[in-house]
Coordinates of C-alpha atoms in Angstrom, one line a residue:
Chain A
X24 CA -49.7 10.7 41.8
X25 CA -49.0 7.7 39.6
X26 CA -45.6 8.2 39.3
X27 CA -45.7 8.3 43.2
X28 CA -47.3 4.8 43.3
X29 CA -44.2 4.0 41.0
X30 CA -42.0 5.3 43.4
X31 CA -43.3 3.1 46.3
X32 CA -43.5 -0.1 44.1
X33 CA -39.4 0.8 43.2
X34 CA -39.1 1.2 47.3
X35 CA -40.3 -2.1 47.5
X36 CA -38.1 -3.7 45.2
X37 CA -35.4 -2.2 46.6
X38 CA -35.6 -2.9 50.0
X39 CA -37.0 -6.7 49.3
X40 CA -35.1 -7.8 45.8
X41 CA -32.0 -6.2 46.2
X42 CA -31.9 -6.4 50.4
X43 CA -30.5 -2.3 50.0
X44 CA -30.6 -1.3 53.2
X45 CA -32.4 2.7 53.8
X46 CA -30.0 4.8 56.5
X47 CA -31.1 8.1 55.9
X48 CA -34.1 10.5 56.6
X49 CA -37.0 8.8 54.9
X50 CA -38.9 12.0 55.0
X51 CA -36.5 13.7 52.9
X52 CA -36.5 11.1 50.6
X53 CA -40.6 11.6 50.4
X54 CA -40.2 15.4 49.9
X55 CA -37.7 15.1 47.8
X56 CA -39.2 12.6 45.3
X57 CA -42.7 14.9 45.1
X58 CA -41.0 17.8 44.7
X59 CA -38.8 16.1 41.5
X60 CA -42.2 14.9 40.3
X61 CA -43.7 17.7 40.0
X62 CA -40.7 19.5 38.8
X63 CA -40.6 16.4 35.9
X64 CA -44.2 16.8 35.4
X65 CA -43.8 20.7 35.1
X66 CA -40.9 19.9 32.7
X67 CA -43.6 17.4 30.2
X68 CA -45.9 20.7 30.3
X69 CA -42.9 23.3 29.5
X70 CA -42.6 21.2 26.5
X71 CA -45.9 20.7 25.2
X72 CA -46.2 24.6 25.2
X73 CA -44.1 24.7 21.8
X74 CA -44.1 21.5 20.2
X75 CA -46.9 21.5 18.1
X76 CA -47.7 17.3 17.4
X77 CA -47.5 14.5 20.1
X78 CA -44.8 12.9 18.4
X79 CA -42.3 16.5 18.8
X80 CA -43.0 16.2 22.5
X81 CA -42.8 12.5 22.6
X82 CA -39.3 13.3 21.3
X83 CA -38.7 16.9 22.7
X84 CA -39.5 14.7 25.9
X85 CA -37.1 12.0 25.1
X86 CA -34.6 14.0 24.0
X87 CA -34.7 17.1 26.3
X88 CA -35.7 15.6 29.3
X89 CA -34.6 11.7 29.6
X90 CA -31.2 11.3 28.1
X91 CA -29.8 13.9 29.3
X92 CA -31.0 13.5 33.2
X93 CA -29.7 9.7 32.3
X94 CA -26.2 10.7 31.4
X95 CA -25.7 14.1 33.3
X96 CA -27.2 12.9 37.1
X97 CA -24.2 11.1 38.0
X98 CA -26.3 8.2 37.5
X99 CA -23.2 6.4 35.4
X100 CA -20.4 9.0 36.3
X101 CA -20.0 11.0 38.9
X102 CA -21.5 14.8 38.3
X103 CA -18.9 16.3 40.2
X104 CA -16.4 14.9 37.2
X105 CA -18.3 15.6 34.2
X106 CA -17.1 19.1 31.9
X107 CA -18.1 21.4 29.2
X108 CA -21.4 21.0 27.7
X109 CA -22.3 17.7 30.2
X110 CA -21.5 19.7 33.3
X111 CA -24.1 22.8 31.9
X112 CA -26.7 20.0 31.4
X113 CA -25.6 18.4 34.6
X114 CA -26.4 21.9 36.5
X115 CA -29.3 22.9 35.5
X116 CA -31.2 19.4 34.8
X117 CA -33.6 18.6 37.9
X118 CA -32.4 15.3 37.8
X119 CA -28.4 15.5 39.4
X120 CA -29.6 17.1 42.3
X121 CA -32.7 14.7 43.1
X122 CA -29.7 11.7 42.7
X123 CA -28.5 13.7 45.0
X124 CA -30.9 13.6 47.4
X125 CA -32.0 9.7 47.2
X126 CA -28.0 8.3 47.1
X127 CA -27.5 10.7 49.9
X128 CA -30.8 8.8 52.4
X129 CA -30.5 5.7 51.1
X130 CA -26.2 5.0 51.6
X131 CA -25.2 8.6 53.1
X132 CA -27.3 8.6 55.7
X133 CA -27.4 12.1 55.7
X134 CA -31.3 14.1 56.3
X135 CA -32.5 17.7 55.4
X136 CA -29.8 19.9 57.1
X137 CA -26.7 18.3 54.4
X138 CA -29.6 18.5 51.7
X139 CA -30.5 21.5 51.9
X140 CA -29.4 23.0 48.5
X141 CA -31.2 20.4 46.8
X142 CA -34.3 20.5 47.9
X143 CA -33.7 24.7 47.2
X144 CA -32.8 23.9 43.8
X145 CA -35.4 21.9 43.0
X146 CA -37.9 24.3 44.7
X147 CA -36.5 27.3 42.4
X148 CA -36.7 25.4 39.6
X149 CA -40.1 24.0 40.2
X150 CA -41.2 28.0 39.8
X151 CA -39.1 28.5 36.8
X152 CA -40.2 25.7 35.1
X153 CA -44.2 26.8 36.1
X154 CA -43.6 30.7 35.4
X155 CA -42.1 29.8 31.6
X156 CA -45.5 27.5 31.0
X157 CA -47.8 29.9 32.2
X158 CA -46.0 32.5 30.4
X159 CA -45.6 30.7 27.4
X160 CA -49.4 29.4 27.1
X161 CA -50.4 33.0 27.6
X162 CA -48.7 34.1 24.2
X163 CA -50.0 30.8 22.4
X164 CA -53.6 32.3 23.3
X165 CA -53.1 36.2 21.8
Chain B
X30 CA -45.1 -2.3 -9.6
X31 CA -48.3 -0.6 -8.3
X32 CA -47.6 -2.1 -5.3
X33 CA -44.2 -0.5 -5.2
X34 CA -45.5 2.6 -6.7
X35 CA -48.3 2.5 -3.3
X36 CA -45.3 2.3 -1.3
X37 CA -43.5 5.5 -3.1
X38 CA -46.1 7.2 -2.6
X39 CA -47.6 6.7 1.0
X40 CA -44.2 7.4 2.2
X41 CA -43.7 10.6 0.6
X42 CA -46.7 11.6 2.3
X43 CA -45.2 10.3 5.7
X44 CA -42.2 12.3 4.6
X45 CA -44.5 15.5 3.9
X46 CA -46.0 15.8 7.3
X47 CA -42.9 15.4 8.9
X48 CA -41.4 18.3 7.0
X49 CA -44.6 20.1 8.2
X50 CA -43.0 19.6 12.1
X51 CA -40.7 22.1 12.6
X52 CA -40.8 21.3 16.1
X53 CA -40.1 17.6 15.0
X54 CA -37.1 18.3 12.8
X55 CA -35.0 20.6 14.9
X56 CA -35.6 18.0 17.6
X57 CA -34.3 15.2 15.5
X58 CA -31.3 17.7 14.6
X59 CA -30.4 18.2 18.3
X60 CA -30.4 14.1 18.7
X61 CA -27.9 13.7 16.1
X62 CA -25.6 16.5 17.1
X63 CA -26.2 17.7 20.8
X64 CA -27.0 14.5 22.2
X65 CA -24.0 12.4 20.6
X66 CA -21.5 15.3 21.0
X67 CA -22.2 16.3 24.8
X68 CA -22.3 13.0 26.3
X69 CA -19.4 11.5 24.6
X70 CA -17.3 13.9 25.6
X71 CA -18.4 14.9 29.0
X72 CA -19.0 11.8 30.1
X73 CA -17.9 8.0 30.3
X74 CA -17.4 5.0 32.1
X75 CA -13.5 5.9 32.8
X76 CA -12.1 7.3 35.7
X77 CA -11.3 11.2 33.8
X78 CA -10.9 14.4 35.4
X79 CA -12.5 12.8 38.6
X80 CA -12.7 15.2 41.5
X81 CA -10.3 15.4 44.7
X82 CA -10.2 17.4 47.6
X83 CA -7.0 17.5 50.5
X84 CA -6.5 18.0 53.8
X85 CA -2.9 19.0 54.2
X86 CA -1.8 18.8 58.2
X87 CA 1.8 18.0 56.7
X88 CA 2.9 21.1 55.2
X89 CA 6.1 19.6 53.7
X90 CA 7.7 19.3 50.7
X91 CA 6.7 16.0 50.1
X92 CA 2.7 16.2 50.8
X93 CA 2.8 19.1 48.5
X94 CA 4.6 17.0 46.1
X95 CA 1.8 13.9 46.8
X96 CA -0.8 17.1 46.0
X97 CA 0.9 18.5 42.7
X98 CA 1.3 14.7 41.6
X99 CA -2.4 14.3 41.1
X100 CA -3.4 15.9 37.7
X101 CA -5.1 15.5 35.0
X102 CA -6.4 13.2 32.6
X103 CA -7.7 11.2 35.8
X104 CA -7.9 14.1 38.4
X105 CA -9.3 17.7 38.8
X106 CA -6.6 19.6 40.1
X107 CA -7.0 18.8 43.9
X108 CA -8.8 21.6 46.3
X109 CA -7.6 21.9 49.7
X110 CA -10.7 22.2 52.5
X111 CA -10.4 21.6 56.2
X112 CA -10.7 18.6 58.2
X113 CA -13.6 19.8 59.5
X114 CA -15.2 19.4 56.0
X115 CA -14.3 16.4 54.8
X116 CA -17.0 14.5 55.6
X117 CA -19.6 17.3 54.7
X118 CA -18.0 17.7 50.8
X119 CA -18.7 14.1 50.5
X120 CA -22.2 14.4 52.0
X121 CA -23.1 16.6 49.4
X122 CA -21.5 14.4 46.6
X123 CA -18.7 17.9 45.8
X124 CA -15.5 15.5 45.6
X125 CA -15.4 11.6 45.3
X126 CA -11.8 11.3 47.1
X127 CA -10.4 13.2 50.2
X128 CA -6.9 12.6 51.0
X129 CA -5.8 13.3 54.4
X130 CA -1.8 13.0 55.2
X131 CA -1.3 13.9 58.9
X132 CA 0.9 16.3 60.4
X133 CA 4.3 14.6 60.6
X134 CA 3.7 12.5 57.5
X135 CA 7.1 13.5 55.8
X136 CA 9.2 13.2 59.0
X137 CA 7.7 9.5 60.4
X138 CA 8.5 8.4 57.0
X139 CA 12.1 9.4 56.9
X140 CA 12.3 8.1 60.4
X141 CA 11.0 4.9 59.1
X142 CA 7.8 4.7 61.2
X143 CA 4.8 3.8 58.7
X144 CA 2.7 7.1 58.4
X145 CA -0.6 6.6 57.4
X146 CA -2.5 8.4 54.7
X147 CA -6.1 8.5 54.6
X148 CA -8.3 8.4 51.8
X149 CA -11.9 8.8 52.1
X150 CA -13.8 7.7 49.1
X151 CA -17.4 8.4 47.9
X152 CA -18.5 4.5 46.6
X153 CA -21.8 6.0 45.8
X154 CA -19.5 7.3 42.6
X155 CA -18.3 3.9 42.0
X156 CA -16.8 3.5 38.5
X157 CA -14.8 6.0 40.1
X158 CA -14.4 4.6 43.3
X159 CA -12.4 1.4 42.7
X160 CA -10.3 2.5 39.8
X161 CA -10.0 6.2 40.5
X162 CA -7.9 4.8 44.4
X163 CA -6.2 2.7 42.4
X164 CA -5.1 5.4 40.2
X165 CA -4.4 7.7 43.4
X166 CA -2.4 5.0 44.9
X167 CA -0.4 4.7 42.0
X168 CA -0.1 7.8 42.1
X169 CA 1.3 8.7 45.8
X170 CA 3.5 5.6 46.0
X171 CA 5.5 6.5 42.8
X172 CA 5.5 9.9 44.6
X173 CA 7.1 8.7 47.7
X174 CA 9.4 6.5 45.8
X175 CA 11.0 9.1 44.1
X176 CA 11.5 10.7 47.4
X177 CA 12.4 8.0 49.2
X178 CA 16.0 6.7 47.6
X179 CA 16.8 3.4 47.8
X180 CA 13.1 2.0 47.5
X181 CA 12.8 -1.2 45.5
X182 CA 11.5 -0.4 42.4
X183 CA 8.0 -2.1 41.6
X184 CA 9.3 -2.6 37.7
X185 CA 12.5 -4.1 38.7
X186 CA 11.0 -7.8 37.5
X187 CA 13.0 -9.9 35.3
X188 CA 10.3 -9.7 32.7
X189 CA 8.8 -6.7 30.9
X190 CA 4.8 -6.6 29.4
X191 CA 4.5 -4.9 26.2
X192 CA 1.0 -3.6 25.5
X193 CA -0.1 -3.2 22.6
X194 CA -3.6 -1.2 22.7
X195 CA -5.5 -1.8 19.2
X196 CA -7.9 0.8 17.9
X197 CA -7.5 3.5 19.6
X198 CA -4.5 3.6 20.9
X199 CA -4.9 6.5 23.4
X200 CA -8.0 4.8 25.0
X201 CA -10.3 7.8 23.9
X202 CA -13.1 7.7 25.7
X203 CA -15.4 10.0 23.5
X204 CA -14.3 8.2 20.4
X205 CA -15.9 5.1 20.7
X206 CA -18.9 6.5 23.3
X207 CA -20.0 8.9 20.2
X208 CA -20.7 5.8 18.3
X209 CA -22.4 4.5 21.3
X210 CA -24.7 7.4 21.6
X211 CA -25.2 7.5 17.7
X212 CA -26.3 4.5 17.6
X213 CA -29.1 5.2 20.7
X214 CA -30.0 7.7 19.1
X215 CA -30.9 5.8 15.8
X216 CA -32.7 3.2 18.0
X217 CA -34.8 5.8 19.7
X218 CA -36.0 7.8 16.4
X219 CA -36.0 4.5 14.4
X220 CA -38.6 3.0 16.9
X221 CA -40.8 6.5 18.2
X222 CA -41.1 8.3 14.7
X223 CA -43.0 5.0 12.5
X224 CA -45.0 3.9 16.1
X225 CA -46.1 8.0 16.9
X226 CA -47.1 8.4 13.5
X227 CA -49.3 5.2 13.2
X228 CA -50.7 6.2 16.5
X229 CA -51.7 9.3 15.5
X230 CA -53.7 7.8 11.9
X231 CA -55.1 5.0 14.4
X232 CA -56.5 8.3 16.8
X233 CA -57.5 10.2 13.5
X234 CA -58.9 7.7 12.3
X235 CA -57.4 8.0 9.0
X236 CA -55.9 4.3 8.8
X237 CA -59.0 3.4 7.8
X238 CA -59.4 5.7 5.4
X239 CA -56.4 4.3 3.8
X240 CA -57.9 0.3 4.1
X241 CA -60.6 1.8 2.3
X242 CA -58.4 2.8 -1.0
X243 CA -56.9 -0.3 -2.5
X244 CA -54.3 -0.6 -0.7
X245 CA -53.2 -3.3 1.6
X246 CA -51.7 -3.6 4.8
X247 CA -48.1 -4.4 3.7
X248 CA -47.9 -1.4 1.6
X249 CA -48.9 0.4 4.2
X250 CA -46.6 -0.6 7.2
X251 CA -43.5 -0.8 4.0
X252 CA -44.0 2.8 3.8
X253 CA -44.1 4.2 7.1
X254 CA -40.6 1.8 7.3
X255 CA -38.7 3.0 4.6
X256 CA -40.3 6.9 5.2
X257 CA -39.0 7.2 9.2
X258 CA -36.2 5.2 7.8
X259 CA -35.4 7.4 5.6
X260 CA -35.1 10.5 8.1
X261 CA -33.6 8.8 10.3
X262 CA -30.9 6.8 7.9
X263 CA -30.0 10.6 6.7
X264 CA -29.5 12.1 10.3
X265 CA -27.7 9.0 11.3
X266 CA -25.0 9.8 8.4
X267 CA -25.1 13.4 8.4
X268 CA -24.3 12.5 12.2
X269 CA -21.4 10.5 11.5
X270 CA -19.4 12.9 9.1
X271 CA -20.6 15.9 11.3
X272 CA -20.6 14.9 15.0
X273 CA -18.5 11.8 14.8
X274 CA -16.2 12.4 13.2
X275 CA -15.6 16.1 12.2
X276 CA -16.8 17.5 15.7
X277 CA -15.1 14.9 17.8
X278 CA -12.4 13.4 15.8
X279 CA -13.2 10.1 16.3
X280 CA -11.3 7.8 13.4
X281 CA -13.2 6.3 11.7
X282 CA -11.3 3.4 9.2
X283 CA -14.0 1.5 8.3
X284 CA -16.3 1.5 5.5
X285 CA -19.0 4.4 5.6
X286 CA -20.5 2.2 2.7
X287 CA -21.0 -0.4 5.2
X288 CA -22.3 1.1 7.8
X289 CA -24.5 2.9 5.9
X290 CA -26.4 -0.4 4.6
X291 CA -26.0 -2.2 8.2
X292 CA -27.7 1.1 9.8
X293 CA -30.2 0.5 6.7
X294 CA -31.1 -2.9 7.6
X295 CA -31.1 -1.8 11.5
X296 CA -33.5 0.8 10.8
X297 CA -35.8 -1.8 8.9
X298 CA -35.6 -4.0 12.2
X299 CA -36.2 -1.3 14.6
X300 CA -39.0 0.3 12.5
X301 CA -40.9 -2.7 12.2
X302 CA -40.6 -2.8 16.0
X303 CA -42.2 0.7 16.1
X304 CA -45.4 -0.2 13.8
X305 CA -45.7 -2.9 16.0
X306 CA -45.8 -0.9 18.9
X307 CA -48.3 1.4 17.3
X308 CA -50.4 -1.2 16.8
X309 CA -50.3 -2.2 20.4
X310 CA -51.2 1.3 21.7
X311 CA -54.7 3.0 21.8
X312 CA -53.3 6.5 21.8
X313 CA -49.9 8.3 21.5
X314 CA -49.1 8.4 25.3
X315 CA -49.5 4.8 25.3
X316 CA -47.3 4.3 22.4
X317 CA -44.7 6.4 24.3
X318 CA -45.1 4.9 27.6
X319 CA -44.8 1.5 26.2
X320 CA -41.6 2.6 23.9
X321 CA -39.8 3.9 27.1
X322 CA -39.6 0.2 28.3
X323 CA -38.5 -0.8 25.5
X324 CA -35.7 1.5 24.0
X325 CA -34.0 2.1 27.2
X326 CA -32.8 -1.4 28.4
X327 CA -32.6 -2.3 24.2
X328 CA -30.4 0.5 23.8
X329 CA -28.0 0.2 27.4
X330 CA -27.9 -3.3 27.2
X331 CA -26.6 -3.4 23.8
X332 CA -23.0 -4.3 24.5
X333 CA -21.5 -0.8 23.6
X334 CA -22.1 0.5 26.5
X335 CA -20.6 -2.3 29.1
X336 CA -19.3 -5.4 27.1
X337 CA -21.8 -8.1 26.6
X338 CA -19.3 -10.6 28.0
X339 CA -19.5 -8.9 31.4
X340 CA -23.2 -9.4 31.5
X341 CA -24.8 -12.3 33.5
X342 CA -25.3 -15.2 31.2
X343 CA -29.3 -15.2 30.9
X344 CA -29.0 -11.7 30.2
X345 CA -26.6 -12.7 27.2
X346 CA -29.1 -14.9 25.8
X347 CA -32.2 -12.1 26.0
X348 CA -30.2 -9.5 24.4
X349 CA -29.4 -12.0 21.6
X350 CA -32.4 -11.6 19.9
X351 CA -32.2 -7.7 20.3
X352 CA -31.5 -5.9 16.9
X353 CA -29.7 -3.2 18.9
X354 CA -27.0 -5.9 20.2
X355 CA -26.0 -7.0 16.6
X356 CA -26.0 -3.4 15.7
X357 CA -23.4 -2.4 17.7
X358 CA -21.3 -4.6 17.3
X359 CA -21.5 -3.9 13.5
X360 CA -20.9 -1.0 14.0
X361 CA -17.7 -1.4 15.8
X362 CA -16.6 -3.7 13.8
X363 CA -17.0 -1.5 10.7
X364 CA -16.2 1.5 11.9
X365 CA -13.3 1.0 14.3
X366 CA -11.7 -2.1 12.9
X367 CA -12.2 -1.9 9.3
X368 CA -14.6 -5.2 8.8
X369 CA -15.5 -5.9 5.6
X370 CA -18.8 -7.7 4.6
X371 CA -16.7 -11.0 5.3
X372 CA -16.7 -10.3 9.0
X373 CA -20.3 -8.5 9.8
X374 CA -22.3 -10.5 7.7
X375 CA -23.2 -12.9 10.7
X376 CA -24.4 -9.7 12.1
X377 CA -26.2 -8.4 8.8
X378 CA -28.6 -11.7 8.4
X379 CA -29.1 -11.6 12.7
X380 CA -30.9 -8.2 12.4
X381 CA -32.5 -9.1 9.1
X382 CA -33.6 -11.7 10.7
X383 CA -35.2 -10.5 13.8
X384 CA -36.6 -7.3 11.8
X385 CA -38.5 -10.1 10.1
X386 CA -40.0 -11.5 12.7
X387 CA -41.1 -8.0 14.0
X388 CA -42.2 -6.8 10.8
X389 CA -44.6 -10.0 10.8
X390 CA -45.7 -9.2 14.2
X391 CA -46.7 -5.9 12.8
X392 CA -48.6 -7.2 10.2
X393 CA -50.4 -9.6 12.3
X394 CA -51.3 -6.9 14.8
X395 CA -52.3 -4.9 12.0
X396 CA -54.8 -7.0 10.5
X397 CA -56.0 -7.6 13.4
X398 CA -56.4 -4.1 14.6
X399 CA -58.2 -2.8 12.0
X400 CA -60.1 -5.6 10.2

């Protein structure tokens, strides 16, 4: 939810600070960034099922979750022209295919239909990530 | 001397609970292997092994010779897709440049009549964008040059320029971006370890257990600095022999010495910073919350990344009093271009200098915090 509120404040300062004008499906943007949210926020719980202090998954979170979304989303290069152990991270990090999803409304103009596998992606690993956390908290309680 | 033996000792205890973090140490482990090695070689600023996609209408022997004249370092090997597609692989971000040549392209070029060759280009990717066409322009005139006998050559110029590329004469991406990410990686430990574990004694409540022995706040923000310094002073060496420079090759001519006491006097900057973050923050999701805003533009803004020159001039002036910027270029000096003391010592009293005025700041906040 806050992050949400985050989202809409970023909106703001996009469309008004940097005059970036919006082309595509803004409902695809909306699901889109909820469904990365929650896959982010499932992520944060995935990882406080096996650290054991705040500072590990301060770190864990850091260092499993940030840096790599950072560097593998095609945020600085391109994902389709990373390799080797980038390109694994790239693929199976939430984060390439929501960059995905908002360069694709915002400059593509492009909606749902030339989406699609996104938003699939994301959806299957929104379950993954949940399934390993419930699974994992169960062993933590035998 | 009891002061400095205080200051032995509380660290070793900051040292003991971390070894108690198994968690916590294989984490820092993976930051100074996994997370310098994968990114600097995967990725980069540089237009490498970019992707391409073709539509050949042409069929002739000189669009396949355009085709088989795109390769690597630059370029994936080029995938053919239909013109139908072309618009729907750049939708979904598969390939940053289509080329299209037309049906006819070879014969209205012999027959002198201009054929046009289409490249579509995803600017969404745009460090690849600009160079990577200029590259693949390069690229298909030479090609029709070659074909085409009795083209002026482009290098037929009365003069010649010799470059002359220092450092790294190849223009190995990963060599210098390792050091990049070594050093983010220092800054993000060096500031999260000190300012998580004061956060936690401040929740605990066992800061003030500490005031209560006689000890004094100095002694007790010197040892959390030199303990999380510690750690992360070894990782960040063990890093450099290991993933620097034995894992990706990177040369390194400069003096390991060096480095070793400019990453020393980094970490006592950056630390500092930390404590004082701690002492900002009610509780450890605060401190990391507040961190994030810190670290990231400190560590992307630090010159290594995109030259400091290139930045907007007010920007220049903020990341002055950044330890991070100093750092790196220290560490490029030293590392890559063999500095000696001579050359980095601007650099040396800059981060001593601002790892001052933080570790004041933390004692300030730290008095009044818990007095």
């Amino acid at each position: 939810m806050i992050t949400l509120i985050t989202f809409i404040i970023l909106l703001v300062v996009i469309k008004f600070l940097f005059h970036i004008p919006f082309r595509g499906s803004f409902s695809a943007l909306i699901v889109g960034t909820v469904l990365y949210i929650i896959t982010s926020t499932g992520i944060g719980l995935l990882i406080s099922t096996f650290t054991r202090t705040q500072i590990a998954s301060l770190v864990a979170a850091f260092a499993l979750t940030l840096v790599p979304s950072f560097e593998f989303s095609g945020l600085i290069s391109p994902a389709s022209s990373l390799v080797g152990g980038a390109e694994v991270f790239s693929r199976i990090f939430p984060a390439r295919y929501f960059v995905n999803i908002s360069v694709g409304t915002f400059t593509k103009a492009i909606g749902f239909t030339e989406l699609a596998w996104n938003f699939v992606f994301l959806l299957v690993a929104y379950i993954t990530i949940q399934t390993l956390t419930v699974l994992l908290l169960k062993k933590q309680e035998i | 001397m009891r002061k400095l033996r205080h200051i032995y000792r509380l660290g070793l205890k900051e040292l003991i609970s971390f070894l108690h973090d198994y968690v916590l140490i294989i984490l820092v482990i993976y930051c100074f292997t996994v997370m310098v090695i994968v990114p600097s070689r995967g990725t980069g600023l540089q237009v490498r092994n970019s992707s391409v996609a073709y539509v050949d209408e042409d069929q002739s022997p000189l669009s396949r010779r355009i085709i088989n004249s795109i390769q690597m370092p630059f370029f994936q090997t080029p995938r053919a897709i239909t013109y139908h597609d072309i618009n729907q692989v750049l939708d979904r971000a598969e390939y940053i440049f289509v080329l299209h040549i037309p049906s006819g392209f070879q014969k209205d070029l012999l027959s002198g009549k201009n054929p046009d060759i289409r490249i579509d280009v995803d600017a969404t990717a745009i460090g690849h964008a600009k160079l990577g066409t200029t590259y693949l322009t390069r690229m298909i005139n030479q090609e029709i040059e070659s074909f085409l006998p009795g083209i002026r050559k482009a290098d037929d110029l009365p003069m010649q320029v010799n470059i002359r590329v220092m450092y790294n004469p190849n223009r190995e991406n990963s060599w210098f971006m390792s050091m990049v990410f070594l050093t983010h990686m220092i800054t993000l430990l060096a500031i999260i370890l000190p300012a998580a574990a004061l956060v936690k004694e401040k929740e605990r409540g066992t800061v003030e257990h500490l005031l209560v022995m006689p000890l004094v706040p100095v002694e007790i923000i010197l040892a959390k600095v030199w303990a999380n310094s510690f750690i992360v002073a070894m990782g960040a060496m063990f890093s450099l022999f290991f993933a620097v420079k034995w894992i990706i090759g990177s040369p390194i001519h400069g003096s390991t010495t060096l480095f070793f006491f400019g990453t020393v006097v980094f970490l006592y900057a950056t630390t500092a910073l930390g404590v004082f973050l701690a002492t900002i923050a009610k509780n450890q999701p605060q401190a990391g919350l507040l961190s994030m805003p810190i670290i990231v533009p400190i560590a992307i803004l630090d010159g290594g990344t995109t030259p400091l020159e290139s930045m907007p001039r007010f920007l220049q002036i903020v990341m002055k009093f950044a330890p991070t910027t100093h750092y790196s270029e220290l560490c490029s000096r030293v590392l890559f271009r063999d500095a000696g003391i001579g050359d980095v010592w601007v650099q040396f009293l800059a981060i001593a200098a601002i790892g001052t005025v933080l570790f004041a700041g933390a004692m300030i906040r730290f008095r009044a915090t818990f007095r």
